[in-house]
XYZ file of N, CA and C in Angstrom:
732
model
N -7.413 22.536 -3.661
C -5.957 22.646 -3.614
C -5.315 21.282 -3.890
N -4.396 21.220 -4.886
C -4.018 20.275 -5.237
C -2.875 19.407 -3.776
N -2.861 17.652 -4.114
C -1.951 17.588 -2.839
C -1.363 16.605 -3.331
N -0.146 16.163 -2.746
C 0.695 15.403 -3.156
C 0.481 14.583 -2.373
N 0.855 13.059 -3.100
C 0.951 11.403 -2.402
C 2.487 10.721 -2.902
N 2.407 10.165 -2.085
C 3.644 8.966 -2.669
C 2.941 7.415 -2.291
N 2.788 6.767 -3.143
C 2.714 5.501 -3.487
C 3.713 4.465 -3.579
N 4.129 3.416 -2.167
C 5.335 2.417 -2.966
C 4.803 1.415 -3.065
N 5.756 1.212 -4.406
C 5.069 0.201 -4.744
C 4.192 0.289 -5.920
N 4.154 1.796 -6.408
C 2.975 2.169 -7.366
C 3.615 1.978 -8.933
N 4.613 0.712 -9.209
C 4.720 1.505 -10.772
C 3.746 0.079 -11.320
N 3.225 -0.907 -10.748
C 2.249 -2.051 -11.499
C 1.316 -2.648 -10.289
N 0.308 -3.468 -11.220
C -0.585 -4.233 -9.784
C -1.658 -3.201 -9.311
N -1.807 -3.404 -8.216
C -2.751 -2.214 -7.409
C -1.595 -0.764 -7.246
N -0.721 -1.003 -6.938
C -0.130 0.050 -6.585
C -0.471 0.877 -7.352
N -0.298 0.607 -9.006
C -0.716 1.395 -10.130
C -1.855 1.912 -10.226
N -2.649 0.880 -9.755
C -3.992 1.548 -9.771
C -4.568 2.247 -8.714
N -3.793 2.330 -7.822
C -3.891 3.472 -6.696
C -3.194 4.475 -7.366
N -1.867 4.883 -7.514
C -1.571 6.070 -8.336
C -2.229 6.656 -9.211
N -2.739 5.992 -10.286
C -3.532 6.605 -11.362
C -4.966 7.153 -10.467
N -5.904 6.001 -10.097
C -7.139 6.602 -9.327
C -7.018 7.926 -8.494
N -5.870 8.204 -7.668
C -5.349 9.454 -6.986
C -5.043 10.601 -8.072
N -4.353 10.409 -8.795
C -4.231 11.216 -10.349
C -5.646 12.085 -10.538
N -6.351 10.917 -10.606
C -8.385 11.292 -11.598
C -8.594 12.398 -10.670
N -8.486 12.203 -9.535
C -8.781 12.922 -8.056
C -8.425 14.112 -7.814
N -7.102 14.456 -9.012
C -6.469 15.535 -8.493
C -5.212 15.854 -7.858
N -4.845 14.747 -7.641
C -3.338 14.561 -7.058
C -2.290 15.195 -7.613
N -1.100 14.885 -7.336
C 0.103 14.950 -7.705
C 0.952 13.615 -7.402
N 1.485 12.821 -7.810
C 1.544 11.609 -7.588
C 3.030 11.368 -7.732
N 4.109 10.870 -6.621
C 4.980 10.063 -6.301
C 5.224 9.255 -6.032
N 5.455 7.784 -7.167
C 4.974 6.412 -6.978
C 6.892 5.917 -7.197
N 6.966 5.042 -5.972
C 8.136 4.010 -5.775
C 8.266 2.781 -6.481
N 9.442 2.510 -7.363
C 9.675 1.466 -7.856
C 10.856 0.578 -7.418
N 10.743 -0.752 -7.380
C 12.457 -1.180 -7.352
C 12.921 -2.136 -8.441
N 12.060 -2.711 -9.684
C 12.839 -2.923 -10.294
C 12.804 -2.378 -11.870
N 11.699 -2.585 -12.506
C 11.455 -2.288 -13.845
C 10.921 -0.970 -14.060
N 11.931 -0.207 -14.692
C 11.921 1.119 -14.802
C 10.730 1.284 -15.907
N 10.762 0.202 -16.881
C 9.665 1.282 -18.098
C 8.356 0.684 -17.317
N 7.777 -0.571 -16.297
C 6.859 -0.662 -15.763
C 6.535 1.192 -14.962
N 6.942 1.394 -14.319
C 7.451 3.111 -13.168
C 6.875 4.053 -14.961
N 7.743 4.199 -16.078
C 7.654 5.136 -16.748
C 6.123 5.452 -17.617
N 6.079 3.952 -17.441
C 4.577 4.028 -18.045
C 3.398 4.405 -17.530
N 3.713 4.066 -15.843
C 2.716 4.637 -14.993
C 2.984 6.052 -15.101
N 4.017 6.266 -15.133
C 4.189 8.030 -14.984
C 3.281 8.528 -16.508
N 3.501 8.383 -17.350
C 3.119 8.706 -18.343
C 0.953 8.790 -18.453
N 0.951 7.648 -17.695
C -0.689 7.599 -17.208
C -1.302 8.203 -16.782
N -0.609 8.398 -15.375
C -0.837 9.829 -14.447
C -0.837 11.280 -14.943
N 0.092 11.674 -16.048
C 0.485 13.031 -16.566
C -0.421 12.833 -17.496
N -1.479 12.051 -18.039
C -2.481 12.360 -18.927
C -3.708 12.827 -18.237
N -3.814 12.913 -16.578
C -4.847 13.483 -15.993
C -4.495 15.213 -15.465
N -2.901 15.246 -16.195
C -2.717 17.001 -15.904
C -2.344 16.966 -14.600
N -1.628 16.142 -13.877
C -1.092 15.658 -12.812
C 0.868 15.239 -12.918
N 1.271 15.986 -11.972
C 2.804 15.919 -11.732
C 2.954 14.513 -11.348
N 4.040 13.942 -12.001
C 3.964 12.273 -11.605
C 5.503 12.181 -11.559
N 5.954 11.794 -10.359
C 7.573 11.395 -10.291
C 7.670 9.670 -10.061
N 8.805 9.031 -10.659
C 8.452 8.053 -10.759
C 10.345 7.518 -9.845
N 10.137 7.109 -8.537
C 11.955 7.071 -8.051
C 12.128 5.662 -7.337
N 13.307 5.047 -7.965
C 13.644 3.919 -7.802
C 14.381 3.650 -6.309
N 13.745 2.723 -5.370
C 13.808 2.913 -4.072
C 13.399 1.500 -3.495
N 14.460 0.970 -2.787
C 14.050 -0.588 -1.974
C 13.635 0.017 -0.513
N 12.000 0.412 -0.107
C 11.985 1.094 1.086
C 11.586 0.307 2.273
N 12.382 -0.916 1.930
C 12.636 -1.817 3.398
C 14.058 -1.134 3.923
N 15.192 -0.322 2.671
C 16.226 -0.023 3.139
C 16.346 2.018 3.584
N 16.862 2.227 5.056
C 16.225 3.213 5.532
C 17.414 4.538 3.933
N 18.616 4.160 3.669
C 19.030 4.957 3.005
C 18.373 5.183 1.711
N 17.649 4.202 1.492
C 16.785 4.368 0.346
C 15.523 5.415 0.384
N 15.049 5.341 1.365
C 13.677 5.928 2.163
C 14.350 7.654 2.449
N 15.654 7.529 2.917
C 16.148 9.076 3.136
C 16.526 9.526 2.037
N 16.983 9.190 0.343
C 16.908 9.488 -0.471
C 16.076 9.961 -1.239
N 14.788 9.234 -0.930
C 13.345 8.934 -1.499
C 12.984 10.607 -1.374
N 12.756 10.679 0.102
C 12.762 11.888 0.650
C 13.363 13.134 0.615
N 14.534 13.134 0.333
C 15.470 14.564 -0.378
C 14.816 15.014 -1.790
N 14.332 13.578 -2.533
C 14.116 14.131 -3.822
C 12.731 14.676 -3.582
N 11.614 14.117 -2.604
C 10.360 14.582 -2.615
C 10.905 16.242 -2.190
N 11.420 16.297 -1.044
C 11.760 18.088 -0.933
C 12.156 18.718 -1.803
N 13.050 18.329 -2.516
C 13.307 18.882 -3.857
C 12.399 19.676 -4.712
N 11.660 18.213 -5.156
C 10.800 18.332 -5.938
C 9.569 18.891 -6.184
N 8.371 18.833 -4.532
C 7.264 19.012 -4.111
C 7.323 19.580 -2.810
N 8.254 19.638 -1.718
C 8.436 20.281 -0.571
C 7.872 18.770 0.446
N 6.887 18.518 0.499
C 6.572 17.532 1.496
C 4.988 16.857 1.299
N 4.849 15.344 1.585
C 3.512 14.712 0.812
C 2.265 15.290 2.037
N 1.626 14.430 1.096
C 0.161 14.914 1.932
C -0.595 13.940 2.328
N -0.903 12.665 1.127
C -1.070 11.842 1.294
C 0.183 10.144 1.524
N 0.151 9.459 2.370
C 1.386 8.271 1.802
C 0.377 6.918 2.094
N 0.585 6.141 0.708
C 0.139 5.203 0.723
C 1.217 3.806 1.020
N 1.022 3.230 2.085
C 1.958 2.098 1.712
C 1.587 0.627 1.247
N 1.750 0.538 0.044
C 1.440 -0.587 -1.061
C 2.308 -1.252 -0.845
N 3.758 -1.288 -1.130
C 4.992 -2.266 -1.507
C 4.673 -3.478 -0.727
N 4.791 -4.294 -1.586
C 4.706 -5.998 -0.708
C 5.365 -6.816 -1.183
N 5.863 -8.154 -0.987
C 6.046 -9.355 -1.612
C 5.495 -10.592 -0.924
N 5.202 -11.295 -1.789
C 5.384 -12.915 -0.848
C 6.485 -14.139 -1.186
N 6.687 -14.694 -0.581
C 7.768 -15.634 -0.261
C 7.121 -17.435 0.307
N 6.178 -17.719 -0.134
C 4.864 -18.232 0.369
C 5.740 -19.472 1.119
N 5.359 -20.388 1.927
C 6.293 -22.003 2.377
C 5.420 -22.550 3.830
N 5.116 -23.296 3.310
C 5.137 -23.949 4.922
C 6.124 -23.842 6.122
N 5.873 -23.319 6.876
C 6.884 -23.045 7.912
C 7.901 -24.452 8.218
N 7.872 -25.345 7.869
C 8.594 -26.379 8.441
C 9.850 -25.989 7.135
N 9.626 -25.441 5.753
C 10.258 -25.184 5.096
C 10.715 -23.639 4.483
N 10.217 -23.270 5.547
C 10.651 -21.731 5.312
C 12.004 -21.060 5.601
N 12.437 -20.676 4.834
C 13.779 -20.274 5.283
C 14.161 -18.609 6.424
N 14.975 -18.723 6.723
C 14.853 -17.302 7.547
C 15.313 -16.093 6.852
N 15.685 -16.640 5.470
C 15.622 -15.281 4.505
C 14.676 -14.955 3.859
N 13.532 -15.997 3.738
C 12.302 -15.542 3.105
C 11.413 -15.242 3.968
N 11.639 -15.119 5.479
C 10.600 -14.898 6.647
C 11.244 -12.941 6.937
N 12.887 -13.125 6.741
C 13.278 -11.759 7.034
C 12.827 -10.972 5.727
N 12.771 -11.301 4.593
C 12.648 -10.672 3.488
C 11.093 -9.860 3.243
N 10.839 -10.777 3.858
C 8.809 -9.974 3.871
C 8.763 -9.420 4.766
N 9.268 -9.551 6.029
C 9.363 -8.975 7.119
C 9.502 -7.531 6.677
N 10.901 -7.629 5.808
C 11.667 -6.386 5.984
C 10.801 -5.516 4.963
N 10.664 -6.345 3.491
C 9.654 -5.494 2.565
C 8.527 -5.032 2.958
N 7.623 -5.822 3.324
C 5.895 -5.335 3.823
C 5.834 -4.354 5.345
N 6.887 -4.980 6.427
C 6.766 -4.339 7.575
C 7.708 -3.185 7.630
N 8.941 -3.247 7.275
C 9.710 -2.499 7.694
C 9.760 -1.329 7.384
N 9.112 -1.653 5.906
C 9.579 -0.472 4.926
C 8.146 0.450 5.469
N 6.852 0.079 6.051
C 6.434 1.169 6.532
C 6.168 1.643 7.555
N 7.337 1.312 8.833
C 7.713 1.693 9.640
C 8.875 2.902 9.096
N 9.514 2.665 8.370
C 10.851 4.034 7.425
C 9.988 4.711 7.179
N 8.938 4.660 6.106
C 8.233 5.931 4.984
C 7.393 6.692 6.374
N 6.938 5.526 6.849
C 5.652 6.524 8.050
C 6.822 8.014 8.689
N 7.295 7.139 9.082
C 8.596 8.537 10.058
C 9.221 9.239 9.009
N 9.381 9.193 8.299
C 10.173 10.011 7.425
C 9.201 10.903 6.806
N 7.836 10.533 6.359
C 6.291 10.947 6.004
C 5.953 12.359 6.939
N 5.735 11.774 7.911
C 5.443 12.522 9.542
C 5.973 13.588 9.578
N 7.544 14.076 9.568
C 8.169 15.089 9.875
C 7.227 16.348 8.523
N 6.820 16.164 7.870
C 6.069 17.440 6.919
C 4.782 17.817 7.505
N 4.230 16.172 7.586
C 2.444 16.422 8.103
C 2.345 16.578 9.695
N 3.305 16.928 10.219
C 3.284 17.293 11.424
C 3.175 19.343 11.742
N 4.310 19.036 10.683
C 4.116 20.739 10.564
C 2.993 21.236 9.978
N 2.571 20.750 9.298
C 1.016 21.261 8.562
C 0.247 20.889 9.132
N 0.149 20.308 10.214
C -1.185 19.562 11.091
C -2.112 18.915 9.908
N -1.427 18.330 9.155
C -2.579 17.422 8.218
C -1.598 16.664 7.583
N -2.057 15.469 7.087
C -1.720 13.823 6.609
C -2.793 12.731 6.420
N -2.782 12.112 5.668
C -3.262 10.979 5.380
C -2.789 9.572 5.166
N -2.523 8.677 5.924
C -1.621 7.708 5.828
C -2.377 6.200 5.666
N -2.204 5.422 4.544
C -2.781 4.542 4.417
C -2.304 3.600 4.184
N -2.352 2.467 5.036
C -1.432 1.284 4.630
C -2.433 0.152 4.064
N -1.879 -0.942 3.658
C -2.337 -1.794 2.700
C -1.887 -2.655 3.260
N -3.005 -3.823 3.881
C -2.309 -4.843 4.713
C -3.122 -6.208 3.702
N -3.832 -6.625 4.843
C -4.654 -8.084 3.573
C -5.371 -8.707 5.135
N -6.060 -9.639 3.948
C -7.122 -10.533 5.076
C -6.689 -11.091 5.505
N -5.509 -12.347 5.222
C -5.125 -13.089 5.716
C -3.791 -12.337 7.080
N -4.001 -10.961 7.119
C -2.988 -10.548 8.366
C -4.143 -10.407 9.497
N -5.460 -10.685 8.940
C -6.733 -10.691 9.958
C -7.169 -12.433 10.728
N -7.149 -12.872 9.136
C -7.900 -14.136 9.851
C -6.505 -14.912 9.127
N -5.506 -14.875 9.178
C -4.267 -16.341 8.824
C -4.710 -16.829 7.237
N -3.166 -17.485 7.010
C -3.316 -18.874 5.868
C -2.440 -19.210 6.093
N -2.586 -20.977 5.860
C -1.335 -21.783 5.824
C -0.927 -21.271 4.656
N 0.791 -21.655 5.388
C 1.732 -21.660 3.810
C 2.251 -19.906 3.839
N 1.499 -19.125 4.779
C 1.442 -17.919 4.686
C 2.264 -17.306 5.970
N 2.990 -18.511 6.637
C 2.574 -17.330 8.102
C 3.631 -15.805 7.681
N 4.876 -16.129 6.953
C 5.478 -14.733 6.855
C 4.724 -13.633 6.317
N 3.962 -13.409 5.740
C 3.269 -12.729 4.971
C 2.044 -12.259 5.914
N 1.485 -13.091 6.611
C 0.608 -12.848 7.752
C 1.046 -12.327 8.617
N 2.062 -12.552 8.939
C 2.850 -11.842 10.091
C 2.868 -10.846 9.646
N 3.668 -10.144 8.937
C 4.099 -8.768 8.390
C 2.914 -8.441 8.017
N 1.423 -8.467 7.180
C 0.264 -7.916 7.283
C -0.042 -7.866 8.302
N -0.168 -8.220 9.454
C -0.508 -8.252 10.797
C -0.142 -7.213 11.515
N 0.594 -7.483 11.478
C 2.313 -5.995 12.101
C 1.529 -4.529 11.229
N 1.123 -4.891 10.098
C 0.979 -3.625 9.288
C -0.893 -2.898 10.623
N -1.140 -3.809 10.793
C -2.769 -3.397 11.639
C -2.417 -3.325 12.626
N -1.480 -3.956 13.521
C -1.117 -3.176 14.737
C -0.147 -1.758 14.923
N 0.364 -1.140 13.662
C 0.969 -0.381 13.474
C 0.265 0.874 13.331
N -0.854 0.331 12.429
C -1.799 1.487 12.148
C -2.880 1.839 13.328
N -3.182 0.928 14.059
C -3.652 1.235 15.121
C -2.670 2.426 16.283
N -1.585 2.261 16.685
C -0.575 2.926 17.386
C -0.365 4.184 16.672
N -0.262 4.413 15.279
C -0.372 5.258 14.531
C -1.129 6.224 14.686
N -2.331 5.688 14.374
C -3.736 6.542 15.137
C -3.892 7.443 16.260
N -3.078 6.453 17.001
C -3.279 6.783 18.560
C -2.001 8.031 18.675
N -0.949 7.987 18.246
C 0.090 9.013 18.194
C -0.392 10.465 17.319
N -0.399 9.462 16.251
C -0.833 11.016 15.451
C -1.616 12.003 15.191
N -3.031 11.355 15.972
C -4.572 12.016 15.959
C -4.153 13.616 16.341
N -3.929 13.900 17.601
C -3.692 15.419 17.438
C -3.023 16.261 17.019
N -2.327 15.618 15.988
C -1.738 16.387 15.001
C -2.258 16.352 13.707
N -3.569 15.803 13.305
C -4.466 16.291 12.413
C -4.362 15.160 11.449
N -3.173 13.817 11.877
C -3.117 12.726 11.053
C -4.029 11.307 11.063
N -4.621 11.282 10.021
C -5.034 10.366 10.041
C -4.571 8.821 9.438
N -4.379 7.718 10.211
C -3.796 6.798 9.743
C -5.241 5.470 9.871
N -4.984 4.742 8.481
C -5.955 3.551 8.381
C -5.402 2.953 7.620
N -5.719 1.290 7.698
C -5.325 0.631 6.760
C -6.465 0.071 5.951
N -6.375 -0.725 4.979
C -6.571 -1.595 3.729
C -6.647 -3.015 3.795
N -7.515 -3.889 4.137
C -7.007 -5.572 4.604
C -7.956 -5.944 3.175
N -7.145 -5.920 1.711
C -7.928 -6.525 0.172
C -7.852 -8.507 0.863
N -8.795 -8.940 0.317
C -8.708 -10.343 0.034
C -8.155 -10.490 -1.512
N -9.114 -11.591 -2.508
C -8.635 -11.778 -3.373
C -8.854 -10.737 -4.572
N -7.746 -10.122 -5.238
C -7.818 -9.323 -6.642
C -7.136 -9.745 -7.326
N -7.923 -9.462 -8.684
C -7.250 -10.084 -9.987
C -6.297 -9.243 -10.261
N -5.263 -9.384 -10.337
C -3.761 -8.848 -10.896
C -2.932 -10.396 -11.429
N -2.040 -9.747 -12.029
C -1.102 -10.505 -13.094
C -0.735 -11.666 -12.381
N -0.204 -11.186 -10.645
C 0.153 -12.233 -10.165
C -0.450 -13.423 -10.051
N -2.073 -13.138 -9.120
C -3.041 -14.320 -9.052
C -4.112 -14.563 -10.552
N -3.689 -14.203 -11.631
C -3.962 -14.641 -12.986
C -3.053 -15.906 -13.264
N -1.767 -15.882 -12.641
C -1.046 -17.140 -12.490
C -1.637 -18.107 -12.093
N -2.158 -18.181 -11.538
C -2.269 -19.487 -9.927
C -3.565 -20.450 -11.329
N -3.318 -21.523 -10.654
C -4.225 -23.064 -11.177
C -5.513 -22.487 -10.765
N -6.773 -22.771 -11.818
C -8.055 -22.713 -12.139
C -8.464 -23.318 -10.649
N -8.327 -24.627 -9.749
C -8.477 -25.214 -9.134
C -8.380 -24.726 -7.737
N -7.488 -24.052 -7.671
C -7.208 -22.667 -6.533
C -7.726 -21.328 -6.439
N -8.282 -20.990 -7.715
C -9.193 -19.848 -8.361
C -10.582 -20.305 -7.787
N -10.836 -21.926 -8.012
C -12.362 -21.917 -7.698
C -12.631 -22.191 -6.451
N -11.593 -22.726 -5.722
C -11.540 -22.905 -4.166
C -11.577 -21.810 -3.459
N -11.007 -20.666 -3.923
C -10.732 -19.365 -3.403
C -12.525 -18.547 -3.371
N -12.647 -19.140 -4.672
C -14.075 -18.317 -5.105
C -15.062 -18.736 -4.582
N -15.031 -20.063 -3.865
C -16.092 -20.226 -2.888
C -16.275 -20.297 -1.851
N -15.389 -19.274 -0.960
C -15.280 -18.976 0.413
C -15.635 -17.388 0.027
N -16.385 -16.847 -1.192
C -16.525 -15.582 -1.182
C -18.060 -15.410 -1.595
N -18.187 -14.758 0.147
C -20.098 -14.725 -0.472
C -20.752 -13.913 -1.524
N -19.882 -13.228 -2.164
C -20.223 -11.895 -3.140
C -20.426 -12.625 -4.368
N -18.993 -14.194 -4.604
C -18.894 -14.897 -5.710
C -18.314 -14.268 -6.498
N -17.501 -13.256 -6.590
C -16.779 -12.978 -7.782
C -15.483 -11.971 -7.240
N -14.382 -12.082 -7.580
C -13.303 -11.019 -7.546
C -13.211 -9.898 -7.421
N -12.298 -9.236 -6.538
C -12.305 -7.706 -6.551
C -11.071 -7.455 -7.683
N -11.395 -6.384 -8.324
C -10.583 -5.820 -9.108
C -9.931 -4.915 -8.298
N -8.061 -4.438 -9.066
C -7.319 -2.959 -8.220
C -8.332 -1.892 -8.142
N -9.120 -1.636 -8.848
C -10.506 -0.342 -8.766
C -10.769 -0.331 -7.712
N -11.441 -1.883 -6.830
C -12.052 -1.395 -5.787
C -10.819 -0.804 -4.667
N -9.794 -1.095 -4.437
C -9.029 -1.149 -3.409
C -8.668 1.117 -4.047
N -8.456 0.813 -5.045
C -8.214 2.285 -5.471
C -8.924 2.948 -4.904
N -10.023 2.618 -5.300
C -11.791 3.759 -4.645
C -11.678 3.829 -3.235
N -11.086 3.080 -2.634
C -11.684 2.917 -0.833
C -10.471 3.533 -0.874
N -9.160 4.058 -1.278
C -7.711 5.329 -1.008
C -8.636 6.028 -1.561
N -9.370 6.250 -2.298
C -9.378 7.790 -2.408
C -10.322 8.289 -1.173
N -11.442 7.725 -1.258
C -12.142 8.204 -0.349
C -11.026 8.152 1.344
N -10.597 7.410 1.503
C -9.773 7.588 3.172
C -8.542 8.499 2.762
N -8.614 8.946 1.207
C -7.747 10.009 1.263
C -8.449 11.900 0.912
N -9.154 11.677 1.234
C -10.194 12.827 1.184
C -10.949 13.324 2.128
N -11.249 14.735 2.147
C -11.657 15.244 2.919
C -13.482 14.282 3.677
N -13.790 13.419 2.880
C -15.116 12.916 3.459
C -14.469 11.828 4.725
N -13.627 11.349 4.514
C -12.950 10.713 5.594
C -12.404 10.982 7.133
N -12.560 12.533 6.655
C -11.730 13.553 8.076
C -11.779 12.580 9.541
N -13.321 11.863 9.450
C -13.643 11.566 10.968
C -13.241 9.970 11.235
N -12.294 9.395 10.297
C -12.271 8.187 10.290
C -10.951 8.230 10.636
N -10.086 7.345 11.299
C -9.105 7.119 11.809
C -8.673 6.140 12.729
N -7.464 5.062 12.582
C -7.226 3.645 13.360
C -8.672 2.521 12.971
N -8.909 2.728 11.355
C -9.641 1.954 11.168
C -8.955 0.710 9.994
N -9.528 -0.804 9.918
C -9.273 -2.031 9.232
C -9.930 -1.648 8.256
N -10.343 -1.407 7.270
C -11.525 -1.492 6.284
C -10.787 -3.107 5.408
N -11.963 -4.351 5.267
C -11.879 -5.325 4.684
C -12.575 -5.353 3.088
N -11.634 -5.570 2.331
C -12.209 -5.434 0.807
C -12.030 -7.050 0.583
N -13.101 -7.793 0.821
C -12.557 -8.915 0.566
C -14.178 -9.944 0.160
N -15.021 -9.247 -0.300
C -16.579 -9.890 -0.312
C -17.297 -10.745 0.224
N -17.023 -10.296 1.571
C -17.593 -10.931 2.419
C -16.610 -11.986 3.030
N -15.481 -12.836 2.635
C -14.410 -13.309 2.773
C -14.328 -13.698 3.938
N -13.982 -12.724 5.442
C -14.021 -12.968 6.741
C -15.125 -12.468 6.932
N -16.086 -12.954 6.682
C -17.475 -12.800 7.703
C -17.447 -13.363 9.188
């Protein structure tokens, strides 16, 4: 039986490649964008080549009217998700002595807030169906810290104590909630960064080489599938060995 997800965060990056990998799977796929629409159209277009319904809706879901919009159109459209992934992130990176309190509220509000909105707004469907799958996407450094990082750590952090409480609320209602803590993956963003920070990075990793969006994709599908049923209020670390 086919099931529906929403992805924010899914129109580039991993997000994308969580949407599409869910697609291969069988999905039906509702991926959140907030700024570049033909980035969103192209993913849609990706997804609908696996014979998969792909809505693609422009949504800042740190903001709750955005998130209750989000949601009218999913009823609309699909009646209510099955799976929700929460991807959307930013960083704002600074040493705290120079961090401002709009770039500490701004991640706050993007990475934490927004899936504190989607979770509750999520809930009210998979409550009635006694089934859900809820997966958030936090990072290593909301496990073990980085300088330069603490906003970003914080709000990944917040994302693992959330999912833990999550767990604990929603279990008898057939929901399962886990998160995602990726270390380093190659995406567009950290294709940026100096060779010199690439190789520093690469040798605190006992595996020695990068995770690609694939792997982080593969570990949603499986915690979004029935082989997962018995797993729940779990960290899974994609990070090669990283925090050993």
């Amino acid at each position: 039986m086919t099931k529906v997800a929403l992805v924010t965060g899914g129109s580039r990056g991993i997000g994308k490649e969580i949407a599409i990998g869910l697609a291969k799977e069988g999905h039906d796929v509702i991926l959140t964008y907030n700024s570049s629409v033909e980035s969103a159209n192209q993913a849609v277009e990706e997804i609908q080549r696996f014979g998969q319904k792909a809505i693609a809706v422009k949504a800042d879901v740190s903001i709750k009217e955005d998130v209750d919009s989000l949601f009218s159109i999913i009823s609309e459209e699909v009646g209510s998700i099955d799976i929700l992934v929460n991807n959307a992130g930013i960083t704002k990176d600074n040493l705290l002595m120079r961090m401002t309190e709009e770039d500490w509220d701004q991640v706050l509000d993007v990475n934490l807030k927004s899936v504190f909105l989607t979770t509750k707004a999520a809930i009210k469907g998979m409550m009635k169906k006694r089934y859900g799958k809820i997966i958030n996407i936090s990072s290593v450094v909301g496990v073990m810290g980085n300088a330069g990082q603490g906003n970003y750590s914080a709000s990944k952090a917040g994302i693992i104590g959330f999912t833990k409480s999550m767990a604990k609320e929603l279990s008898s209602r057939g929901i399962r909630v886990n998160a995602i803590a990726p270390g380093f993956i190659k995406t567009e963003m950290t294709d940026k960064l100096a060779d010199n920070i690439k190789e520093m990075m690469l040798s605190e990793i006992p595996l020695g080489y990068f995770a690609e969006p694939k792997d982080v994709s593969n570990l949603v599908n499986f915690l979004a599938s029935e082989k997962s049923d018995y797993i729940t209020g779990q960290v899974i670390q994609i990070d090669g060995g990283m925090n050993i």
